[in-house]
mmCIF file of C-alpha atoms in Angstrom:
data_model
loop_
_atom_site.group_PDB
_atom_site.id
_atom_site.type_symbol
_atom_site.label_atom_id
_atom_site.label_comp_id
_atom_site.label_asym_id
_atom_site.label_seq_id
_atom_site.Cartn_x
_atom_site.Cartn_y
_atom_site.Cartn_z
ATOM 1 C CA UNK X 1485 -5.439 -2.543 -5.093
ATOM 2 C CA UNK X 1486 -7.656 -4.598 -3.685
ATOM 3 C CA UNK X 1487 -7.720 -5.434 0.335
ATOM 4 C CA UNK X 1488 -10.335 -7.463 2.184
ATOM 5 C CA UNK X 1489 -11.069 -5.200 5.008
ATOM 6 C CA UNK X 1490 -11.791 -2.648 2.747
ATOM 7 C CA UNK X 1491 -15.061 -2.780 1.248
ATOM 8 C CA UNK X 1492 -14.309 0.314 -0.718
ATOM 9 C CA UNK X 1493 -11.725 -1.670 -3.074
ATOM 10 C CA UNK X 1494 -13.856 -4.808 -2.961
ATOM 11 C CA UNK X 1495 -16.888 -3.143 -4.795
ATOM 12 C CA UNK X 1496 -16.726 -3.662 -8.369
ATOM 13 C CA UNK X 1497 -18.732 -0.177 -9.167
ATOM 14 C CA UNK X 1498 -16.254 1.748 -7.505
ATOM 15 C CA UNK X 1499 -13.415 -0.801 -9.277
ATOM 16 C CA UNK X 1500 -14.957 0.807 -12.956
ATOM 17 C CA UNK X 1501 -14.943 4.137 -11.803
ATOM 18 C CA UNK X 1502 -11.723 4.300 -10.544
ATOM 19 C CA UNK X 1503 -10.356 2.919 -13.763
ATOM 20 C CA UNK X 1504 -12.251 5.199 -15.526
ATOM 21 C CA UNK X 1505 -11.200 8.233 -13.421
ATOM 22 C CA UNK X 1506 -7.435 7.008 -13.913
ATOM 23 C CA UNK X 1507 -7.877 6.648 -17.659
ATOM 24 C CA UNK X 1508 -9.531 10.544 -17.833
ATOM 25 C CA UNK X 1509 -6.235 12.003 -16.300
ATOM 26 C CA UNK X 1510 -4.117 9.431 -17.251
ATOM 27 C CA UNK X 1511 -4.718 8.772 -21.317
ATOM 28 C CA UNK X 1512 -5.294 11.729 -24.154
ATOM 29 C CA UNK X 1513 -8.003 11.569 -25.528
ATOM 30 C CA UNK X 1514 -9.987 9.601 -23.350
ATOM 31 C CA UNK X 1515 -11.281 12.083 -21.762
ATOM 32 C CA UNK X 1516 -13.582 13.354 -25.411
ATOM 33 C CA UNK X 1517 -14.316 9.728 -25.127
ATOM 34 C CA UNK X 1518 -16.340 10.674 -21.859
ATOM 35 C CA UNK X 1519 -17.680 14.028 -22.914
ATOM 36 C CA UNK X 1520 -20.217 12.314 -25.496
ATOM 37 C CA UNK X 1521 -21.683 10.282 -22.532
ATOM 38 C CA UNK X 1522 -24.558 10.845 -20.445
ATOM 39 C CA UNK X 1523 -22.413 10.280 -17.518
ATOM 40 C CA UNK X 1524 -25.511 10.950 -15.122
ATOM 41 C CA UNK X 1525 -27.286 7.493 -17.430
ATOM 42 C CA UNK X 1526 -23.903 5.973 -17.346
ATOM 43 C CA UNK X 1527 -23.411 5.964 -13.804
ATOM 44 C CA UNK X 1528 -27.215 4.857 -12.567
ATOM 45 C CA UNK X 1529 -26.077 1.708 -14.353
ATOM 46 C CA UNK X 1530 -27.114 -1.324 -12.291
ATOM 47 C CA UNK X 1531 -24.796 -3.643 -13.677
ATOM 48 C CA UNK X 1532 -20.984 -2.726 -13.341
ATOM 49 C CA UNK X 1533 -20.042 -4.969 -16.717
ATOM 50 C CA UNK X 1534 -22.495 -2.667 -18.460
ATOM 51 C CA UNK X 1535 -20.759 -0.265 -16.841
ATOM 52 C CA UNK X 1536 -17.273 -1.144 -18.040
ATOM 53 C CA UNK X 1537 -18.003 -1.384 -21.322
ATOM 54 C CA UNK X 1538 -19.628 2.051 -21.581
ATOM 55 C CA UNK X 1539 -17.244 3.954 -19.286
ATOM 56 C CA UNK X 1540 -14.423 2.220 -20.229
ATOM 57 C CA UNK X 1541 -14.249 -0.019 -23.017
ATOM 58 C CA UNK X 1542 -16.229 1.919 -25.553
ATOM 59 C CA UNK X 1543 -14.286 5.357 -24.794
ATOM 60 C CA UNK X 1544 -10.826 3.891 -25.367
ATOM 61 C CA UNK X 1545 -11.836 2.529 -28.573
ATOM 62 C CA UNK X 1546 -12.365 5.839 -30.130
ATOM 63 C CA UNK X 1547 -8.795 6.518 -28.304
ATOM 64 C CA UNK X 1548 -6.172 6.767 -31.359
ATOM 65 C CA UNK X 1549 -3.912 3.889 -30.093
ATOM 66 C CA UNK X 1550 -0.426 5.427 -27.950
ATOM 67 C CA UNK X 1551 3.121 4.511 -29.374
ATOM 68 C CA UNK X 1552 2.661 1.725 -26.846
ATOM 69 C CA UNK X 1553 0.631 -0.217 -25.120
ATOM 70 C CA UNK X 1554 -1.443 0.794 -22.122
ATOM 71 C CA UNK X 1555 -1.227 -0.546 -18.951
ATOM 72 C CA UNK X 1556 -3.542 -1.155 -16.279
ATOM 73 C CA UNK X 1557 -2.600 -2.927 -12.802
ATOM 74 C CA UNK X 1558 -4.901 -4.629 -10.308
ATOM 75 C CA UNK X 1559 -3.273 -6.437 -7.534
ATOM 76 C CA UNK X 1560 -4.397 -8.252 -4.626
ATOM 77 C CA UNK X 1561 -7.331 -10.250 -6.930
ATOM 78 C CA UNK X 1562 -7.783 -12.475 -4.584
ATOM 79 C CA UNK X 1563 -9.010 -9.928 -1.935
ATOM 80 C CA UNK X 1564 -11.410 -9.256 -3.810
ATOM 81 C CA UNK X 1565 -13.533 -12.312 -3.690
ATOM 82 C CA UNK X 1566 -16.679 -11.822 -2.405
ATOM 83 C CA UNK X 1567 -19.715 -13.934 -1.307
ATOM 84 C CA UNK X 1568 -22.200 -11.948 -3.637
ATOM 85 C CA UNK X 1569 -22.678 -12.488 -7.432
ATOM 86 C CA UNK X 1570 -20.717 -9.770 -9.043
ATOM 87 C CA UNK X 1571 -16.865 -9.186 -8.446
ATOM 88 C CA UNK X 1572 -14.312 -7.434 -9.796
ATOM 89 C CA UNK X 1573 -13.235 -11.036 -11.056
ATOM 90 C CA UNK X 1574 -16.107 -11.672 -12.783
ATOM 91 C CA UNK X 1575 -16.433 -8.416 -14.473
ATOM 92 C CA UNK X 1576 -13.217 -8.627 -15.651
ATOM 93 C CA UNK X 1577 -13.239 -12.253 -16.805
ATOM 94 C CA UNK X 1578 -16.143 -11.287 -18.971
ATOM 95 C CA UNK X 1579 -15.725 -7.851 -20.057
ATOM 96 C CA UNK X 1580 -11.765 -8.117 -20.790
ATOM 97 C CA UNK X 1581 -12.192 -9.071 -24.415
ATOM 98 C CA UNK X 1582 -14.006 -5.405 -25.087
ATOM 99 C CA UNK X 1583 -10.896 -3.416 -24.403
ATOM 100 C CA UNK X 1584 -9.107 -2.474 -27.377
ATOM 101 C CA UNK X 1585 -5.710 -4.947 -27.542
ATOM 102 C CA UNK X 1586 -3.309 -1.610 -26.812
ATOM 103 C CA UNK X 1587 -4.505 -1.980 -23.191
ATOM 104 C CA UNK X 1588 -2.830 -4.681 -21.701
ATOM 105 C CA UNK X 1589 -3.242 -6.239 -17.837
ATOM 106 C CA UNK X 1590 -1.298 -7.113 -15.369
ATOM 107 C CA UNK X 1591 -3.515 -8.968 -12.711
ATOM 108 C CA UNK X 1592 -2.094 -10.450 -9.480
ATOM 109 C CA UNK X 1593 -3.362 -13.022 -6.971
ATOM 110 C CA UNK X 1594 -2.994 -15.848 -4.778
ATOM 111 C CA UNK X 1595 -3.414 -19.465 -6.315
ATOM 112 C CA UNK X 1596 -7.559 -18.944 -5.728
ATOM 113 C CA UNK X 1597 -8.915 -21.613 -7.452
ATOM 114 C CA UNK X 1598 -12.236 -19.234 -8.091
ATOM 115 C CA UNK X 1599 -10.321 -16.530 -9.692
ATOM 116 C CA UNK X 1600 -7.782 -19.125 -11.146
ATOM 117 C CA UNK X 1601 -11.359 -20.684 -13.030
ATOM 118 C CA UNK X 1602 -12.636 -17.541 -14.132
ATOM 119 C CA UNK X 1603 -9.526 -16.070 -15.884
ATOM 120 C CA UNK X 1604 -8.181 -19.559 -17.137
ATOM 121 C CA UNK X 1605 -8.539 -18.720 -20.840
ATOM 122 C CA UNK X 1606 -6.073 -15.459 -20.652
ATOM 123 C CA UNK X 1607 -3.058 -17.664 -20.176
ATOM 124 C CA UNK X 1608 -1.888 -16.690 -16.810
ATOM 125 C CA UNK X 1609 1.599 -16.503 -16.053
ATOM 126 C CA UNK X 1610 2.473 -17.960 -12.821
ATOM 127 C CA UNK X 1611 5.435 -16.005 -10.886
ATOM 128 C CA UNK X 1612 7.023 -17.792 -8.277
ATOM 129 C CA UNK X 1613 9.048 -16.332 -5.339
ATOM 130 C CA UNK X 1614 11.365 -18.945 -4.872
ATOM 131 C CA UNK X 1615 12.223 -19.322 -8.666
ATOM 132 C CA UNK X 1616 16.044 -18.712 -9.251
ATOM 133 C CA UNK X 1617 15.738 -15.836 -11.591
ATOM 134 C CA UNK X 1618 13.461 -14.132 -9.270
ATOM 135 C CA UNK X 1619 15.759 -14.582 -6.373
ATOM 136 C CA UNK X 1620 18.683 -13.201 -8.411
ATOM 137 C CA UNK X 1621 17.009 -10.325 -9.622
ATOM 138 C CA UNK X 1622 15.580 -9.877 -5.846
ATOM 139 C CA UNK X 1623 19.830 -9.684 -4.949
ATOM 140 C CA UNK X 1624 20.856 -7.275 -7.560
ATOM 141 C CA UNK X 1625 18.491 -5.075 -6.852
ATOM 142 C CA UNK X 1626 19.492 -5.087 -2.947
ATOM 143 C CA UNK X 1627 23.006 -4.806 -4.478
ATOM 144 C CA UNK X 1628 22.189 -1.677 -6.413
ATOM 145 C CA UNK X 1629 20.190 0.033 -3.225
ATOM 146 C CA UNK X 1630 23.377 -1.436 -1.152
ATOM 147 C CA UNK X 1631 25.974 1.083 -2.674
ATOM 148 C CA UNK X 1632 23.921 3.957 -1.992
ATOM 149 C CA UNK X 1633 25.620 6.199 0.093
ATOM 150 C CA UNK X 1634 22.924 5.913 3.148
ATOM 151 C CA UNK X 1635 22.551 2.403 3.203
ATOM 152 C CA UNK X 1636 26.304 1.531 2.553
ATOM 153 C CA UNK X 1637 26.866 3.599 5.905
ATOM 154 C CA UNK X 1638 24.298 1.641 7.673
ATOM 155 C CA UNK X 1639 24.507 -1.368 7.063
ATOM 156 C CA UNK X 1640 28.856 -0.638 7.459
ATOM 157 C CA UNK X 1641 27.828 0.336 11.150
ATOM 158 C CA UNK X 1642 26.621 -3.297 11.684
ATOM 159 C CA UNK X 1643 29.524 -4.917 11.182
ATOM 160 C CA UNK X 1644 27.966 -7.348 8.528
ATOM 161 C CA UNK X 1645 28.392 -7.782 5.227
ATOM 162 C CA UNK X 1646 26.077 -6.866 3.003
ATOM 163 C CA UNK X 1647 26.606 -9.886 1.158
ATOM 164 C CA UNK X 1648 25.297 -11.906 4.360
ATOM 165 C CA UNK X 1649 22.319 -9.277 4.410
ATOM 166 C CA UNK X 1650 21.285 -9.765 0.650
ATOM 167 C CA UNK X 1651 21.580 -13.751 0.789
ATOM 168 C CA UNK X 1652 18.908 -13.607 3.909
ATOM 169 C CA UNK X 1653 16.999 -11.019 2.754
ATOM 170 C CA UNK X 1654 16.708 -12.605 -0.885
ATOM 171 C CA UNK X 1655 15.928 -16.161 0.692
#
């Protein structure tokens, strides 16, 4: 998760690492993957797409594959954009095609044309709020949540129906 007042999730050395981290507790076998590093060498590594590849790419792909694929979040892309030359952005755009193709991505951000640019030849998927299947599955979910015992009460104390409720809050 990436947020712009937080230079912490901005910095794309902390970005591997935490990846990294998550795939050591996360994914058998990864783990071994470490223990033939020099982790000490690995870490002192200037560059964080050097870093990526050695801490992360190159350990999952003496991973035996899982039953299916893995898969790694990073939202808020866009808060991520910084003035100076390496970004989480960048290393991904450039060290993506190292990971083995188990590990899949899911990357969100705004419409940045910067980030947009760099990750143009994945194929991004555009999702859009106000796009009828979104909004539907936005109201059956609120549905679902709606009969729960709690929330039925609640919202039956208000005097409204929930259909009302789940129209606005879906729109």
């Amino acid at each position: 998760l990436c947020i712009s007042s937080l230079e912490d999730s901005k910095n794309p050395y902390r970005f591997v690492r935490s990846i990294g981290s998550q795939l050591a507790t996360q994914l058998e076998g990864f783990q071994r993957g470490l223990e033939s590093l020099d982790l000490e060498e690995v870490f002192s590594e200037q560059d964080p797409g050097t870093l990526f590849r050695r801490l992360i790419a190159e350990p999952l792909s003496k991973c035996e594959p899982p039953d299916s694929p893995l898969l790694i979040a990073v939202d808020a892309l866009d808060e991520s954009i910084s003035t100076t030359g390496q970004t989480i952005v960048k290393i991904l755009s450039e060290r993506l095609e190292d990971l083995p193709p188990w590990i899949k991505l899911v990357l969100s951000s705004r419409k940045e044309p910067a980030i947009l640019s760099k990750l143009s030849r994945f194929a991004p998927h555009e999702i859009a709020a106000t796009r009828e299947e979104n909004i539907r599955d936005i109201s059956d979910y609120l549905q679902m949540r709606f009969k729960e015992q709690d929330l039925a009460g609640l919202i039956e104390q208000t005097g409204t129906s929930p259909e009302n409720i789940i129209a606005l809050l879906a729109h």
